[in-house]
């Protein structure tokens, strides 16, 4: 299957709600996972016989397990408030990318098999049999949702399309119609310990060469320890931080923060991945299994604190779900939140005066901040609601002189997804990813033009990878995107204490 | 006792029963189904008290809708507030003596009736005029609006055009409540009004009107954001945990 042509829509100064273009993205589908990938994580290798009944039964099972799903499938009144809130709709004009229309793909099947009205008056209430066409449509459009929850902010009932997408993906996995990218990555985590399949020795090599570079650059022994027993802090970070750019600059930033503050820390081979794609496929068991490595590693190394690096969905899983999935954390230091975000840690050190900055080191940058969806709408930092917005910004302001906000409708809880979240950061979906980035690119263009912004900081590995790839399609420099701790790394004072 | 009286008496009992049974079943079902993970849409309140306030803002002011779209908010809010007023006004048919505050709001209730129909007209117009909303509208969405508008208009007509014998109507409903049936006037407008109302009551738990109880059970809105502070675990997930070696 050849990848579809990738077309970036023109940037407009003010967001315009597109005219509907039915079927505009009907061609966009992910590669289907092959039998080996599927079976490695306990799913059937190919579409099972009797898939229709099995899918309906699975939906029934999920309805018993997740109140959210049940309520969300019942409560929608088709008010339309969410219709213009999805970046994929705004970027493609395909009406099935309107959140409510996406939900309706599952809702019509739910109505048909699980509600009285749908059983007796299917036409009246828009109930439909689960046919092959419907299944194919699921595969198409539930793989055009990045599970970013922007729609849920605006729905009067808080209906979260991400939950519905996850349920649909869970059903598709269970009947053998998995998505290659996500499921392959989950297999790698179990086999090697991280999403990128980077084995232990390679990881050690990478960290050592970073240490050598740092020695040359700063003259100081800044360590990036691996599997250090008895360290105070274990850092769990997305594996992209180990060798992808710009991710690695943030990793260096964390190392410098620990060095400057004198906190003994370590990384772990066993838990060399903060990302947890179990979330993206809506599978509780997988999510728990992946998270369990963190608990095991923490116990084995005897650390006292868990700190999570810059990754959006990983922070959601860590902040919102770890306690549920792999808690209780009674073996860790109760004086610190478990888990703690690297930004919380850095912010805390700034507040206490334990680290300081030479802001002029970032003077070449006019910085803006892209809130990542899972951090913004599915987690928190610090003690008060909204800390997830204030803390990263406070760090940027402490480390750089020039900071500019993008349009108010595109930041904080209203932030637009980068276009690559939710397990669709794969090449065959590039056209979708480019188009989905449109609302963010428009907001960025405005501050580039008005304030000369040349650096968009973010705290998510997927955002970084996605923007690096997509920025050039909109005639921006791919190096414009980077981590908050990249700015920290540039400006932190490392003088001997 | 006319056939109409018997028919409508039975109709209202049936509608009421269907409504109560359906609602009890649905609410019990929602309450019974676990929410295994903490998924409030953040920023969210961190305490139970904060959650109550958030819900009050959602129920009383339609906070999220306000953020989303002013037009939908305007018409939706107008319709719901007006409906509440009209319902309160109608309490006079079910209370004897009429509670003082019900008597007091009677004149406002009439404006409520007008505003209710106006709000519905706005909501309905959107289903035709806005392309996106036209796309998502189903037949039942239109029917629901038709039902509500029919109720509103027939009610207003009885107020402004063809008065009905409300004393007897009240006697009929008080009779229903006391299981002592009284004759129902058979003015056509009244019968249309009552038929539509009975239908609305009957389908409440089996239609999208479930959004009313649904809101209270929406984990995106009713959960406190405190997963680090408090371990949250659903029974089926706990069982999974025990099953582990
Ligand atoms: S969760 Fe995000 S990507 Fe999915 S429908 Fe809602 S706004 Fe669109
Ligand atoms: S905002 Fe909520 S209730 Fe309205 S159409 Fe969207 S999902 Fe349905």
XYZ file of C-alpha atoms in Angstrom, chain A residues 67-372:
306
model
C -19.297 3.454 33.325
C -17.873 6.260 31.248
C -18.438 4.357 28.030
C -22.024 3.527 28.911
C -22.913 7.056 29.956
C -21.152 8.598 26.969
C -22.955 6.360 24.515
C -26.318 7.212 26.102
C -26.039 10.871 26.937
C -25.193 12.624 23.676
C -28.003 14.907 22.506
C -26.423 15.790 19.173
C -26.180 19.389 20.299
C -23.240 19.961 17.999
C -21.092 21.874 20.492
C -18.149 19.572 19.807
C -18.445 19.579 16.019
C -15.798 22.230 15.394
C -13.422 21.283 18.209
C -11.375 18.474 16.704
C -8.121 19.359 14.966
C -8.647 16.514 12.505
C -11.970 17.942 11.466
C -10.532 21.445 11.246
C -7.655 20.163 9.157
C -9.552 17.787 6.871
C -13.183 18.917 6.689
C -14.221 15.265 6.807
C -17.508 15.271 8.753
C -16.722 11.891 10.310
C -13.876 13.619 12.105
C -16.351 15.710 14.052
C -16.197 14.174 17.544
C -19.905 13.421 17.726
C -19.868 11.794 14.295
C -16.894 9.697 15.347
C -18.765 8.602 18.475
C -21.826 7.820 16.410
C -19.859 5.157 14.531
C -19.845 3.129 17.730
C -23.063 4.543 19.111
C -25.162 3.283 16.214
C -23.971 -0.255 16.891
C -24.511 0.168 20.621
C -28.053 1.344 19.973
C -28.766 -1.576 17.688
C -27.654 -4.323 20.036
C -27.991 -2.840 23.501
C -30.953 -0.482 23.572
C -34.625 -1.139 23.390
C -35.268 1.690 20.944
C -32.506 0.549 18.604
C -33.747 -3.040 18.608
C -37.279 -2.111 17.638
C -36.936 1.174 15.751
C -33.405 1.175 14.328
C -34.157 3.664 11.541
C -35.747 6.102 13.916
C -32.833 6.388 16.310
C -30.013 5.847 13.834
C -29.136 2.309 14.956
C -27.219 0.074 12.570
C -26.061 -3.513 12.285
C -22.367 -4.167 12.660
C -21.495 -4.912 9.055
C -18.129 -5.210 7.377
C -18.560 -1.636 6.093
C -19.112 -0.382 9.616
C -16.073 -2.256 10.861
C -13.933 -0.781 8.096
C -15.217 2.640 8.970
C -14.191 2.064 12.584
C -10.736 1.151 11.434
C -10.565 4.283 9.323
C -11.949 6.899 11.664
C -11.025 5.609 15.111
C -7.493 5.716 13.780
C -8.030 9.391 13.030
C -8.552 10.299 16.685
C -5.521 11.131 18.780
C -7.468 10.640 22.027
C -6.624 14.224 22.894
C -9.864 14.971 24.809
C -10.277 18.462 23.401
C -13.879 17.653 22.560
C -14.572 16.595 26.143
C -13.719 20.063 27.418
C -16.605 21.553 25.469
C -19.270 18.850 25.705
C -22.002 19.804 28.171
C -21.886 16.221 29.539
C -18.143 15.841 29.399
C -18.455 13.133 26.759
C -14.901 12.046 26.025
C -14.466 10.744 22.502
C -11.082 9.380 23.532
C -12.851 6.829 25.734
C -15.022 5.775 22.837
C -12.059 5.518 20.485
C -10.212 3.398 23.031
C -13.197 1.100 23.367
C -13.428 0.712 19.602
C -9.723 -0.073 19.352
C -10.061 -2.590 22.152
C -12.907 -4.272 20.300
C -10.968 -4.322 17.026
C -7.918 -5.809 18.739
C -10.051 -8.493 20.313
C -11.338 -9.684 16.943
C -7.961 -9.599 15.252
C -8.005 -6.237 13.543
C -5.159 -4.531 15.358
C -3.214 -1.454 14.401
C 0.349 -2.338 13.462
C 2.198 0.676 14.836
C 0.832 0.591 18.400
C 0.730 -3.153 18.794
C 4.221 -3.659 17.476
C 5.525 -1.106 19.954
C 3.765 -2.802 22.838
C 5.444 -6.034 21.822
C 8.839 -4.306 21.897
C 8.306 -2.911 25.369
C 7.674 -6.374 26.705
C 10.588 -7.879 24.845
C 13.279 -5.241 25.197
C 11.989 -2.800 27.800
C 11.309 0.196 25.611
C 9.276 1.315 22.612
C 12.258 1.780 20.360
C 13.659 -1.646 21.007
C 16.917 -0.240 22.310
C 18.704 -3.042 24.178
C 20.477 -2.527 27.521
C 24.080 -2.410 26.247
C 23.179 0.106 23.539
C 21.503 2.261 26.146
C 24.582 2.180 28.342
C 26.760 3.172 25.372
C 24.507 6.074 24.515
C 24.479 7.404 28.052
C 28.247 7.123 28.369
C 28.862 8.996 25.164
C 26.514 11.740 26.335
C 28.532 11.951 29.551
C 31.742 12.272 27.556
C 30.289 15.016 25.397
C 29.109 16.848 28.477
C 32.536 16.616 30.062
C 34.059 18.155 26.990
C 31.468 20.862 26.788
C 31.177 21.886 30.441
C 34.321 20.513 32.014
C 32.177 18.849 34.660
C 31.348 15.260 35.488
C 27.664 15.290 34.740
C 26.451 11.748 35.138
C 23.644 9.842 33.471
C 23.655 6.773 35.673
C 21.991 3.536 34.666
C 20.704 0.897 37.084
C 22.337 2.634 40.045
C 21.183 0.814 43.158
C 20.293 3.035 46.081
C 19.936 6.222 44.045
C 17.382 8.583 45.521
C 15.468 9.202 42.298
C 14.623 6.906 39.422
C 13.778 8.743 36.221
C 11.406 7.069 33.806
C 11.475 8.836 30.493
C 10.353 8.169 26.933
C 13.011 6.151 25.141
C 13.120 8.778 22.398
C 14.987 10.905 24.955
C 17.955 8.564 24.606
C 18.733 9.173 21.011
C 16.151 11.162 19.063
C 16.520 14.872 18.483
C 15.450 17.222 19.952
C 14.442 14.829 22.761
C 17.957 14.115 23.939
C 18.588 17.763 24.800
C 15.905 17.519 27.436
C 17.483 14.367 28.848
C 20.697 16.354 29.173
C 18.645 19.040 30.883
C 17.394 16.557 33.503
C 20.960 15.378 34.096
C 22.158 18.922 34.621
C 19.326 19.646 37.061
C 20.208 16.598 39.171
C 23.875 17.482 38.954
C 23.372 21.098 39.973
C 21.026 20.171 42.814
C 23.207 17.281 43.928
C 20.436 14.683 43.856
C 21.597 11.107 43.220
C 19.521 9.655 40.419
C 19.383 6.805 38.003
C 17.761 5.498 34.882
C 16.728 1.862 34.560
C 17.114 -0.589 31.709
C 14.152 -2.610 32.863
C 11.937 0.478 32.829
C 13.651 2.349 30.019
C 10.347 3.585 28.666
C 7.837 6.000 30.150
C 5.501 5.688 27.214
C 2.614 3.295 27.661
C 0.783 2.464 24.462
C -1.596 0.276 26.432
C -3.468 3.550 26.936
C -3.803 4.189 23.230
C -5.377 0.826 22.522
C -7.625 1.109 25.563
C -6.370 -2.113 27.074
C -6.281 -2.098 30.857
C -4.294 -5.308 31.094
C -1.574 -4.137 28.718
C -1.392 -0.772 30.386
C -0.946 -2.451 33.740
C 1.610 -4.914 32.447
C 3.693 -2.156 30.888
C 3.476 -0.026 34.023
C 4.453 -2.941 36.242
C 8.033 -2.729 34.955
C 8.299 0.618 36.708
C 7.294 -0.805 40.040
C 9.648 -3.737 39.617
C 12.569 -1.523 38.668
C 11.921 0.851 41.550
C 11.880 -2.015 44.034
C 14.937 -3.615 42.551
C 16.991 -0.441 42.604
C 15.682 0.582 46.002
C 14.990 4.158 44.956
C 12.966 6.577 47.064
C 11.290 8.710 44.412
C 9.860 8.254 40.919
C 10.260 11.089 38.449
C 8.787 11.073 34.949
C 10.441 12.794 32.000
C 8.872 14.910 29.281
C 6.108 12.805 27.748
C 2.418 13.667 27.587
C 0.560 10.387 27.557
C 3.173 8.829 29.819
C 2.485 11.538 32.349
C -1.222 10.852 32.101
C -0.673 7.172 32.780
C 1.822 7.917 35.535
C -0.107 10.674 37.255
C -3.648 9.408 36.824
C -3.245 5.638 36.669
C -0.019 4.371 38.260
C -1.414 4.492 41.763
C -4.353 2.439 40.540
C -2.382 0.096 38.302
C 0.805 -0.513 40.257
C 0.282 1.170 43.623
C 0.316 1.552 46.504
C 3.685 3.233 46.679
C 4.237 2.822 50.383
C 7.882 1.902 49.782
C 8.713 5.373 48.478
C 9.445 8.641 50.257
C 6.060 10.092 51.287
C 7.459 13.622 51.329
C 7.300 13.783 47.571
C 4.377 13.233 45.237
C 4.458 9.821 43.561
C 5.049 10.012 40.711
C 6.563 13.442 40.284
C 6.950 15.203 36.953
C 10.432 16.385 36.056
C 8.945 19.879 35.716
C 7.588 19.683 39.261
C 11.013 18.695 40.488
C 12.814 21.448 38.593
C 10.233 24.036 39.589
C 10.592 23.045 43.205
C 14.370 23.442 43.041
C 13.974 26.868 41.440
C 11.587 27.918 44.206
C 14.022 26.780 46.853
C 16.923 28.524 45.166
C 18.708 25.216 44.713
C 19.322 25.871 41.025
C 19.699 29.104 39.099
C 19.970 30.249 35.521
C 21.868 32.480 33.201
C 18.866 33.485 31.156
C 20.921 35.221 28.509
C 21.986 31.797 27.270
C 18.534 31.532 25.711
C 18.461 35.042 24.296
C 18.623 33.728 20.768
C 15.155 32.343 21.338
C 11.743 33.898 21.413
C 9.884 31.063 23.107
C 6.289 29.944 23.041
C 4.795 26.923 24.811
C 2.664 24.210 23.277
C 0.535 22.495 25.948
C 0.425 18.771 25.256
